mmCIF file of C-alpha atoms and ligand atoms in Angstrom:
data_model
loop_
_atom_site.group_PDB
_atom_site.id
_atom_site.type_symbol
_atom_site.label_atom_id
_atom_site.label_comp_id
_atom_site.label_asym_id
_atom_site.label_seq_id
_atom_site.Cartn_x
_atom_site.Cartn_y
_atom_site.Cartn_z
ATOM 1 C CA MET A 1 -23.227 58.031 -196.102
ATOM 2 C CA LYS A 2 -27.036 56.036 -195.002
ATOM 3 C CA ILE A 3 -29.000 56.108 -192.177
ATOM 4 C CA ASP A 4 -30.465 53.162 -190.785
ATOM 5 C CA LEU A 5 -33.112 52.294 -188.069
ATOM 6 C CA THR A 6 -34.819 49.944 -189.593
ATOM 7 C CA GLY A 7 -35.868 47.544 -186.916
ATOM 8 C CA LYS A 8 -35.086 49.899 -184.147
ATOM 9 C CA VAL A 9 -37.871 50.873 -181.655
ATOM 10 C CA ALA A 10 -37.700 54.451 -180.633
ATOM 11 C CA LEU A 11 -39.593 55.879 -177.042
ATOM 12 C CA VAL A 12 -39.285 60.132 -177.558
ATOM 13 C CA THR A 13 -40.666 61.719 -174.553
ATOM 14 C CA GLY A 14 -43.429 64.644 -175.806
ATOM 15 C CA GLY A 15 -43.850 63.829 -179.168
ATOM 16 C CA THR A 16 -46.616 66.027 -179.809
ATOM 17 C CA GLY A 17 -44.668 68.794 -178.700
ATOM 18 C CA GLY A 18 -42.171 70.790 -181.851
ATOM 19 C CA ILE A 19 -39.383 69.307 -181.061
ATOM 20 C CA GLY A 20 -40.679 66.023 -180.298
ATOM 21 C CA ALA A 21 -42.605 65.786 -183.354
ATOM 22 C CA ALA A 22 -39.750 66.200 -185.523
ATOM 23 C CA ILE A 23 -37.704 64.093 -184.083
ATOM 24 C CA CYS A 24 -40.643 61.308 -184.098
ATOM 25 C CA GLU A 25 -40.319 62.181 -187.952
ATOM 26 C CA TYR A 26 -36.702 61.702 -188.339
ATOM 27 C CA LEU A 27 -36.266 58.550 -186.584
ATOM 28 C CA ALA A 28 -39.670 56.635 -188.461
ATOM 29 C CA SER A 29 -38.327 58.271 -191.702
ATOM 30 C CA VAL A 30 -35.001 56.158 -191.971
ATOM 31 C CA GLY A 31 -37.024 53.139 -190.343
ATOM 32 C CA ALA A 32 -37.350 52.833 -186.690
ATOM 33 C CA LYS A 33 -40.616 52.244 -184.776
ATOM 34 C CA VAL A 34 -41.311 54.858 -182.721
ATOM 35 C CA ALA A 35 -43.716 55.233 -179.558
ATOM 36 C CA THR A 36 -44.090 58.597 -177.691
ATOM 37 C CA ASN A 37 -45.901 59.832 -174.626
ATOM 38 C CA TYR A 38 -48.469 62.575 -173.703
ATOM 39 C CA ARG A 39 -50.042 64.401 -170.942
ATOM 40 C CA ASN A 40 -52.925 65.912 -173.201
ATOM 41 C CA GLU A 41 -55.557 63.949 -174.958
ATOM 42 C CA GLU A 42 -56.732 65.976 -177.250
ATOM 43 C CA LYS A 43 -53.382 67.841 -179.030
ATOM 44 C CA ALA A 44 -52.198 63.605 -179.146
ATOM 45 C CA GLN A 45 -55.310 62.342 -180.667
ATOM 46 C CA GLU A 46 -55.053 65.303 -183.383
ATOM 47 C CA TRP A 47 -51.347 65.090 -183.925
ATOM 48 C CA LEU A 48 -51.913 61.504 -184.601
ATOM 49 C CA LYS A 49 -54.800 62.013 -186.773
ATOM 50 C CA GLU A 50 -52.685 64.646 -189.141
ATOM 51 C CA THR A 51 -49.079 62.191 -189.019
ATOM 52 C CA SER A 52 -51.256 59.209 -190.036
ATOM 53 C CA SER A 53 -52.850 61.228 -192.886
ATOM 54 C CA ARG A 54 -49.300 61.825 -193.423
ATOM 55 C CA GLY A 55 -48.157 58.101 -193.198
ATOM 56 C CA PHE A 56 -46.788 57.800 -190.240
ATOM 57 C CA ASP A 57 -47.351 54.844 -187.911
ATOM 58 C CA PHE A 58 -46.814 56.587 -184.136
ATOM 59 C CA LYS A 59 -47.730 54.655 -180.741
ATOM 60 C CA ALA A 60 -48.892 57.160 -178.449
ATOM 61 C CA TYR A 61 -49.649 56.539 -174.708
ATOM 62 C CA GLN A 62 -50.789 58.998 -172.361
ATOM 63 C CA VAL A 63 -48.707 58.559 -169.157
ATOM 64 C CA ASP A 64 -47.298 61.469 -167.342
ATOM 65 C CA VAL A 65 -42.941 61.619 -166.970
ATOM 66 C CA THR A 66 -42.882 62.343 -163.097
ATOM 67 C CA ASP A 67 -44.872 58.932 -162.944
ATOM 68 C CA THR A 68 -42.675 56.602 -161.746
ATOM 69 C CA GLU A 69 -44.618 53.425 -161.860
ATOM 70 C CA GLY A 70 -46.623 54.563 -165.719
ATOM 71 C CA CYS A 71 -43.364 54.870 -166.781
ATOM 72 C CA ALA A 72 -42.322 51.488 -166.176
ATOM 73 C CA LYS A 73 -45.339 49.996 -167.100
ATOM 74 C CA MET A 74 -45.357 52.401 -170.419
ATOM 75 C CA ALA A 75 -42.097 51.058 -171.021
ATOM 76 C CA GLY A 76 -43.327 47.160 -170.953
ATOM 77 C CA GLN A 77 -46.037 47.917 -173.212
ATOM 78 C CA ILE A 78 -43.718 49.377 -175.793
ATOM 79 C CA GLU A 79 -42.253 46.374 -175.472
ATOM 80 C CA GLU A 80 -45.451 44.327 -176.110
ATOM 81 C CA ASP A 81 -46.538 46.515 -178.744
ATOM 82 C CA LEU A 82 -43.450 47.484 -180.978
ATOM 83 C CA GLY A 83 -40.587 45.143 -179.002
ATOM 84 C CA PRO A 84 -37.827 46.083 -177.012
ATOM 85 C CA ILE A 85 -36.770 49.579 -176.972
ATOM 86 C CA ASP A 86 -33.908 50.556 -178.412
ATOM 87 C CA ILE A 87 -33.010 54.257 -178.553
ATOM 88 C CA VAL A 88 -34.750 57.229 -176.061
ATOM 89 C CA VAL A 89 -34.891 60.449 -176.310
ATOM 90 C CA ASN A 90 -35.939 62.063 -172.914
ATOM 91 C CA ASN A 91 -37.022 65.327 -174.554
ATOM 92 C CA ALA A 92 -40.181 66.513 -172.567
ATOM 93 C CA GLY A 93 -39.696 69.642 -170.885
ATOM 94 C CA ILE A 94 -41.891 72.371 -169.233
ATOM 95 C CA THR A 95 -40.406 76.406 -167.980
ATOM 96 C CA TRP A 96 -41.687 77.612 -166.017
ATOM 97 C CA ASP A 97 -40.172 81.321 -165.181
ATOM 98 C CA THR A 98 -39.484 83.720 -162.750
ATOM 99 C CA THR A 99 -36.773 85.028 -161.122
ATOM 100 C CA PHE A 100 -35.062 83.012 -157.820
ATOM 101 C CA ARG A 101 -36.226 86.054 -155.195
ATOM 102 C CA LYS A 102 -40.335 85.285 -156.436
ATOM 103 C CA MET A 103 -40.002 81.765 -157.392
ATOM 104 C CA THR A 104 -41.941 79.462 -155.278
ATOM 105 C CA LYS A 105 -41.198 75.566 -154.077
ATOM 106 C CA GLU A 106 -44.154 73.812 -156.438
ATOM 107 C CA GLN A 107 -42.730 76.502 -159.461
ATOM 108 C CA TRP A 108 -38.855 74.497 -158.358
ATOM 109 C CA ASP A 109 -39.900 70.834 -157.925
ATOM 110 C CA THR A 110 -42.257 71.452 -161.006
ATOM 111 C CA VAL A 111 -40.040 72.243 -163.463
ATOM 112 C CA LEU A 112 -37.070 69.403 -161.606
ATOM 113 C CA LYS A 113 -39.586 66.515 -161.484
ATOM 114 C CA ILE A 114 -40.437 67.100 -165.316
ATOM 115 C CA ASN A 115 -37.458 67.859 -166.031
ATOM 116 C CA LEU A 116 -34.923 65.863 -164.795
ATOM 117 C CA ASP A 117 -36.598 63.280 -162.480
ATOM 118 C CA SER A 118 -38.106 62.129 -165.696
ATOM 119 C CA LEU A 119 -35.062 60.776 -166.594
ATOM 120 C CA TYR A 120 -34.777 57.847 -164.316
ATOM 121 C CA ASN A 121 -38.502 57.419 -164.809
ATOM 122 C CA VAL A 122 -38.342 56.801 -168.390
ATOM 123 C CA THR A 123 -34.569 55.328 -168.455
ATOM 124 C CA HIS A 124 -33.829 53.177 -165.907
ATOM 125 C CA PRO A 125 -36.653 51.206 -167.065
ATOM 126 C CA VAL A 126 -35.117 49.910 -170.430
ATOM 127 C CA ILE A 127 -31.431 50.204 -169.753
ATOM 128 C CA GLU A 128 -30.863 47.078 -168.740
ATOM 129 C CA SER A 129 -32.572 45.348 -171.618
ATOM 130 C CA MET A 130 -30.619 48.063 -173.556
ATOM 131 C CA THR A 131 -27.110 46.524 -171.733
ATOM 132 C CA ASN A 132 -28.166 43.173 -171.890
ATOM 133 C CA ARG A 133 -28.786 43.377 -176.099
ATOM 134 C CA GLY A 134 -25.373 45.186 -176.490
ATOM 135 C CA TRP A 135 -27.102 48.237 -178.163
ATOM 136 C CA GLY A 136 -28.878 51.089 -176.983
ATOM 137 C CA ARG A 137 -29.233 55.117 -177.452
ATOM 138 C CA VAL A 138 -29.990 57.440 -175.336
ATOM 139 C CA ILE A 139 -30.444 60.887 -175.977
ATOM 140 C CA ASN A 140 -30.998 63.644 -173.839
ATOM 141 C CA ILE A 141 -32.714 67.152 -175.206
ATOM 142 C CA SER A 142 -30.813 69.616 -172.616
ATOM 143 C CA SER A 143 -30.974 73.439 -173.487
ATOM 144 C CA ILE A 144 -28.144 76.134 -174.241
ATOM 145 C CA ASN A 145 -29.706 77.829 -171.103
ATOM 146 C CA GLY A 146 -28.300 74.766 -169.138
ATOM 147 C CA GLN A 147 -25.056 75.695 -170.271
ATOM 148 C CA LYS A 148 -24.929 79.463 -169.716
ATOM 149 C CA GLY A 149 -27.328 79.880 -167.125
ATOM 150 C CA GLN A 150 -30.496 82.652 -167.408
ATOM 151 C CA ILE A 151 -32.170 85.279 -165.602
ATOM 152 C CA GLY A 152 -35.514 83.905 -164.524
ATOM 153 C CA GLN A 153 -34.765 80.374 -164.826
ATOM 154 C CA THR A 154 -32.542 78.768 -161.859
ATOM 155 C CA ASN A 155 -35.203 76.328 -161.811
ATOM 156 C CA TYR A 156 -35.409 75.179 -165.793
ATOM 157 C CA THR A 157 -31.542 76.052 -165.805
ATOM 158 C CA THR A 158 -30.463 73.658 -162.957
ATOM 159 C CA SER A 159 -32.420 71.005 -164.700
ATOM 160 C CA LYS A 160 -31.254 71.061 -167.728
ATOM 161 C CA ALA A 161 -27.397 71.730 -166.387
ATOM 162 C CA GLY A 162 -27.946 68.346 -164.271
ATOM 163 C CA MET A 163 -29.354 66.200 -167.709
ATOM 164 C CA HIS A 164 -25.992 66.919 -168.307
ATOM 165 C CA GLY A 165 -24.508 65.153 -165.793
ATOM 166 C CA PHE A 166 -26.988 62.160 -166.074
ATOM 167 C CA THR A 167 -25.267 61.956 -169.598
ATOM 168 C CA MET A 168 -21.552 61.930 -168.663
ATOM 169 C CA SER A 169 -21.942 59.355 -165.339
ATOM 170 C CA LEU A 170 -24.737 57.106 -167.210
ATOM 171 C CA ALA A 171 -22.037 56.991 -170.634
ATOM 172 C CA GLN A 172 -19.352 55.539 -168.132
ATOM 173 C CA GLU A 173 -21.590 52.677 -167.087
ATOM 174 C CA VAL A 174 -22.848 51.652 -170.218
ATOM 175 C CA ALA A 175 -19.875 52.145 -172.558
ATOM 176 C CA ARG A 176 -19.345 48.509 -172.714
ATOM 177 C CA LYS A 177 -22.330 47.198 -173.128
ATOM 178 C CA GLY A 178 -22.580 48.968 -176.988
ATOM 179 C CA VAL A 179 -25.071 51.849 -175.751
ATOM 180 C CA THR A 180 -24.394 54.967 -175.980
ATOM 181 C CA VAL A 181 -25.570 58.267 -173.893
ATOM 182 C CA ASN A 182 -25.636 62.245 -175.392
ATOM 183 C CA THR A 183 -27.069 65.011 -174.660
ATOM 184 C CA VAL A 184 -28.280 67.877 -177.689
ATOM 185 C CA SER A 185 -28.117 71.363 -176.157
ATOM 186 C CA PRO A 186 -30.266 73.371 -178.448
ATOM 187 C CA GLY A 187 -30.686 77.240 -178.902
ATOM 188 C CA TYR A 188 -33.887 79.151 -179.557
ATOM 189 C CA ILE A 189 -35.767 76.799 -182.022
ATOM 190 C CA ALA A 190 -38.731 78.548 -183.967
ATOM 191 C CA THR A 191 -41.559 76.194 -182.226
ATOM 192 C CA ASP A 192 -45.082 77.336 -181.441
ATOM 193 C CA MET A 193 -43.412 78.272 -177.896
ATOM 194 C CA VAL A 194 -41.050 80.582 -178.922
ATOM 195 C CA MET A 195 -42.786 82.105 -182.225
ATOM 196 C CA ALA A 196 -45.711 83.032 -180.005
ATOM 197 C CA VAL A 197 -43.549 85.471 -178.301
ATOM 198 C CA PRO A 198 -44.202 89.315 -179.289
ATOM 199 C CA GLU A 199 -42.045 89.605 -182.409
ATOM 200 C CA ASP A 200 -39.949 92.876 -181.747
ATOM 201 C CA ILE A 201 -38.739 90.669 -178.222
ATOM 202 C CA ARG A 202 -37.896 87.596 -181.100
ATOM 203 C CA ASN A 203 -35.635 90.593 -183.081
ATOM 204 C CA LYS A 204 -33.885 90.982 -180.130
ATOM 205 C CA ILE A 205 -32.660 87.000 -179.669
ATOM 206 C CA ILE A 206 -32.057 86.391 -183.283
ATOM 207 C CA ALA A 207 -30.131 89.625 -182.900
ATOM 208 C CA GLN A 208 -28.135 88.031 -180.060
ATOM 209 C CA ILE A 209 -27.596 84.489 -182.115
ATOM 210 C CA PRO A 210 -24.007 84.843 -184.572
ATOM 211 C CA VAL A 211 -25.638 83.068 -187.743
ATOM 212 C CA GLY A 212 -29.046 85.729 -187.943
ATOM 213 C CA ARG A 213 -32.015 82.979 -187.180
ATOM 214 C CA LEU A 214 -33.759 80.503 -185.253
ATOM 215 C CA GLY A 215 -32.392 76.982 -185.048
ATOM 216 C CA THR A 216 -35.341 74.569 -186.658
ATOM 217 C CA PRO A 217 -36.583 71.498 -185.117
ATOM 218 C CA GLU A 218 -35.814 69.131 -188.040
ATOM 219 C CA GLU A 219 -32.039 70.954 -187.194
ATOM 220 C CA VAL A 220 -32.757 69.385 -184.119
ATOM 221 C CA ALA A 221 -34.383 65.936 -185.165
ATOM 222 C CA ALA A 222 -31.356 65.769 -187.593
ATOM 223 C CA LEU A 223 -28.600 65.541 -185.193
ATOM 224 C CA VAL A 224 -30.525 63.175 -182.660
ATOM 225 C CA THR A 225 -31.227 60.873 -185.628
ATOM 226 C CA PHE A 226 -27.311 60.830 -186.401
ATOM 227 C CA LEU A 227 -26.812 60.640 -182.756
ATOM 228 C CA ALA A 228 -28.868 56.976 -183.155
ATOM 229 C CA SER A 229 -27.249 55.476 -186.016
ATOM 230 C CA ASP A 230 -24.638 52.935 -186.281
ATOM 231 C CA HIS A 231 -22.718 56.023 -187.182
ATOM 232 C CA ALA A 232 -22.693 57.936 -183.825
ATOM 233 C CA ALA A 233 -21.451 54.763 -181.542
ATOM 234 C CA PHE A 234 -18.152 56.182 -180.910
ATOM 235 C CA ILE A 235 -19.904 59.816 -179.723
ATOM 236 C CA THR A 236 -20.344 59.220 -175.782
ATOM 237 C CA GLY A 237 -20.643 61.283 -172.738
ATOM 238 C CA ALA A 238 -20.744 64.422 -175.287
ATOM 239 C CA ASN A 239 -23.293 67.592 -175.085
ATOM 240 C CA PHE A 240 -23.329 68.716 -178.363
ATOM 241 C CA ALA A 241 -24.451 73.185 -178.672
ATOM 242 C CA GLN A 242 -26.601 73.286 -181.881
ATOM 243 C CA ASN A 243 -27.543 77.054 -181.252
ATOM 244 C CA GLY A 244 -26.536 78.823 -184.369
ATOM 245 C CA GLY A 245 -23.401 80.132 -182.154
ATOM 246 C CA GLN A 246 -25.230 82.191 -179.747
ATOM 247 C CA HIS A 247 -22.828 80.206 -176.720
ATOM 248 C CA MET A 248 -19.731 78.824 -177.293
ATOM 249 C CA MET A 249 -18.452 75.946 -175.445
HETATM 250 P P1 NAP B 301 -43.240 71.267 -176.680
HETATM 251 O O1 NAP B 301 -43.488 72.190 -177.701
HETATM 252 O O2 NAP B 301 -44.356 72.407 -175.126
HETATM 253 O O3 NAP B 301 -43.367 70.559 -175.981
HETATM 254 C C1 NAP B 301 -43.101 69.637 -174.803
HETATM 255 C C2 NAP B 301 -43.411 68.405 -175.116
HETATM 256 O O4 NAP B 301 -43.051 67.728 -173.556
HETATM 257 C C3 NAP B 301 -45.377 68.235 -175.167
HETATM 258 O O5 NAP B 301 -45.575 67.570 -175.727
HETATM 259 C C4 NAP B 301 -45.695 68.122 -173.430
HETATM 260 O O6 NAP B 301 -46.893 67.000 -173.132
HETATM 261 C C5 NAP B 301 -44.154 67.272 -173.088
HETATM 262 N N1 NAP B 301 -44.742 67.176 -171.930
HETATM 263 C C6 NAP B 301 -44.184 68.339 -170.328
HETATM 264 N N2 NAP B 301 -44.495 68.254 -169.781
HETATM 265 C C7 NAP B 301 -44.892 66.876 -169.689
HETATM 266 C C8 NAP B 301 -45.338 65.463 -168.816
HETATM 267 N N3 NAP B 301 -45.100 65.742 -167.554
HETATM 268 N N4 NAP B 301 -45.292 63.921 -169.161
HETATM 269 C C9 NAP B 301 -45.436 64.502 -170.007
HETATM 270 N N5 NAP B 301 -44.863 65.164 -171.622
HETATM 271 C C10 NAP B 301 -45.116 66.693 -171.109
HETATM 272 O O7 NAP B 301 -41.151 72.140 -175.913
HETATM 273 P P2 NAP B 301 -40.416 71.958 -177.312
HETATM 274 O O8 NAP B 301 -40.144 73.374 -177.493
HETATM 275 O O9 NAP B 301 -40.569 71.115 -178.364
HETATM 276 O O10 NAP B 301 -39.671 71.662 -176.402
HETATM 277 C C11 NAP B 301 -39.117 69.878 -176.586
HETATM 278 C C12 NAP B 301 -38.118 70.198 -175.096
HETATM 279 O O11 NAP B 301 -36.787 71.236 -176.168
HETATM 280 C C13 NAP B 301 -37.664 70.444 -173.989
HETATM 281 O O12 NAP B 301 -37.010 69.776 -172.989
HETATM 282 C C14 NAP B 301 -37.653 71.600 -173.897
HETATM 283 O O13 NAP B 301 -36.798 72.574 -172.879
HETATM 284 C C15 NAP B 301 -36.094 71.742 -175.129
HETATM 285 N N6 NAP B 301 -35.352 73.248 -175.531
HETATM 286 C C16 NAP B 301 -36.392 73.930 -176.495
HETATM 287 C C17 NAP B 301 -35.964 75.184 -177.246
HETATM 288 C C18 NAP B 301 -36.787 75.183 -177.662
HETATM 289 O O14 NAP B 301 -36.755 77.005 -178.295
HETATM 290 N N7 NAP B 301 -38.345 75.582 -178.234
HETATM 291 C C19 NAP B 301 -34.603 75.167 -177.230
HETATM 292 C C20 NAP B 301 -33.484 74.150 -176.103
HETATM 293 C C21 NAP B 301 -34.618 73.641 -175.573
HETATM 294 P P3 NAP B 301 -48.450 67.652 -173.389
HETATM 295 O O15 NAP B 301 -48.635 69.205 -174.046
HETATM 296 O O16 NAP B 301 -49.563 65.973 -173.569
HETATM 297 O O17 NAP B 301 -48.021 67.909 -172.063
#
């Protein structure tokens, strides 16, 4: 089996982060032209420099995913720069953890806006064009904790569970137009964020994972790349648990 995305244009939000960067590289490695967005200019410039030194040619736009107008403008700019967007990976996301009793409205709103409102902001400007052209892929990066819940994360788990509601509804709306919509729910992945957790706590997390290790950003990127391909045309509205067996649905 060969995956070939030559000529396809992909927008991966949060491509400068751990999982997003791997997704950008995997999609580009099978021929897609890849764009991303970011907030942190310095980090993005470093990422562009480092990836271009390895032969990648990514486009990056400084747009916050909570900015509805900015996301619409970005979609227009990507279309001008690379062509109409065929693949959207809604990957940008944050955590801001605390127990619900201590959670401020700001903590609630910020996580919901970045993780959930972004689905509207990023996907809405491109969905019409995908359906008109009869081909499209929307892939939403949720989390194991959106499937099982987690103490200290009512804001995050609400947003991540909500992502899959969006997936199932939009999948039904666009299925006959050649557009698939799916959710990937990773477990604990060895990104900087997780590797920064003290080793003893990390080991306790790993002890709860049947395969006995953390996942890698590349493993998530491989699943996303498969879902973006023609091989996955019959998969829509699905939620993929990619968590080393930590939570089985
Ligand atoms: P990360 O390294 O912190 O990267 C997050 C990315 O999102 C960064 O590129 C960041 O860009 C971008 N971002 C955040 N808020 C943004 C905003 N308002 N507007 C635009 N971009 C924004 O995180 P990660 O670990 O790769 O996680 C990626 C996704 O996977 C997230 O949705 C996360 O919830 C999910 N996930 C991660 C794990 C894990 O174990 N790591 C497990 C399950 C699910 P800036 O730095 O420029 O802000």
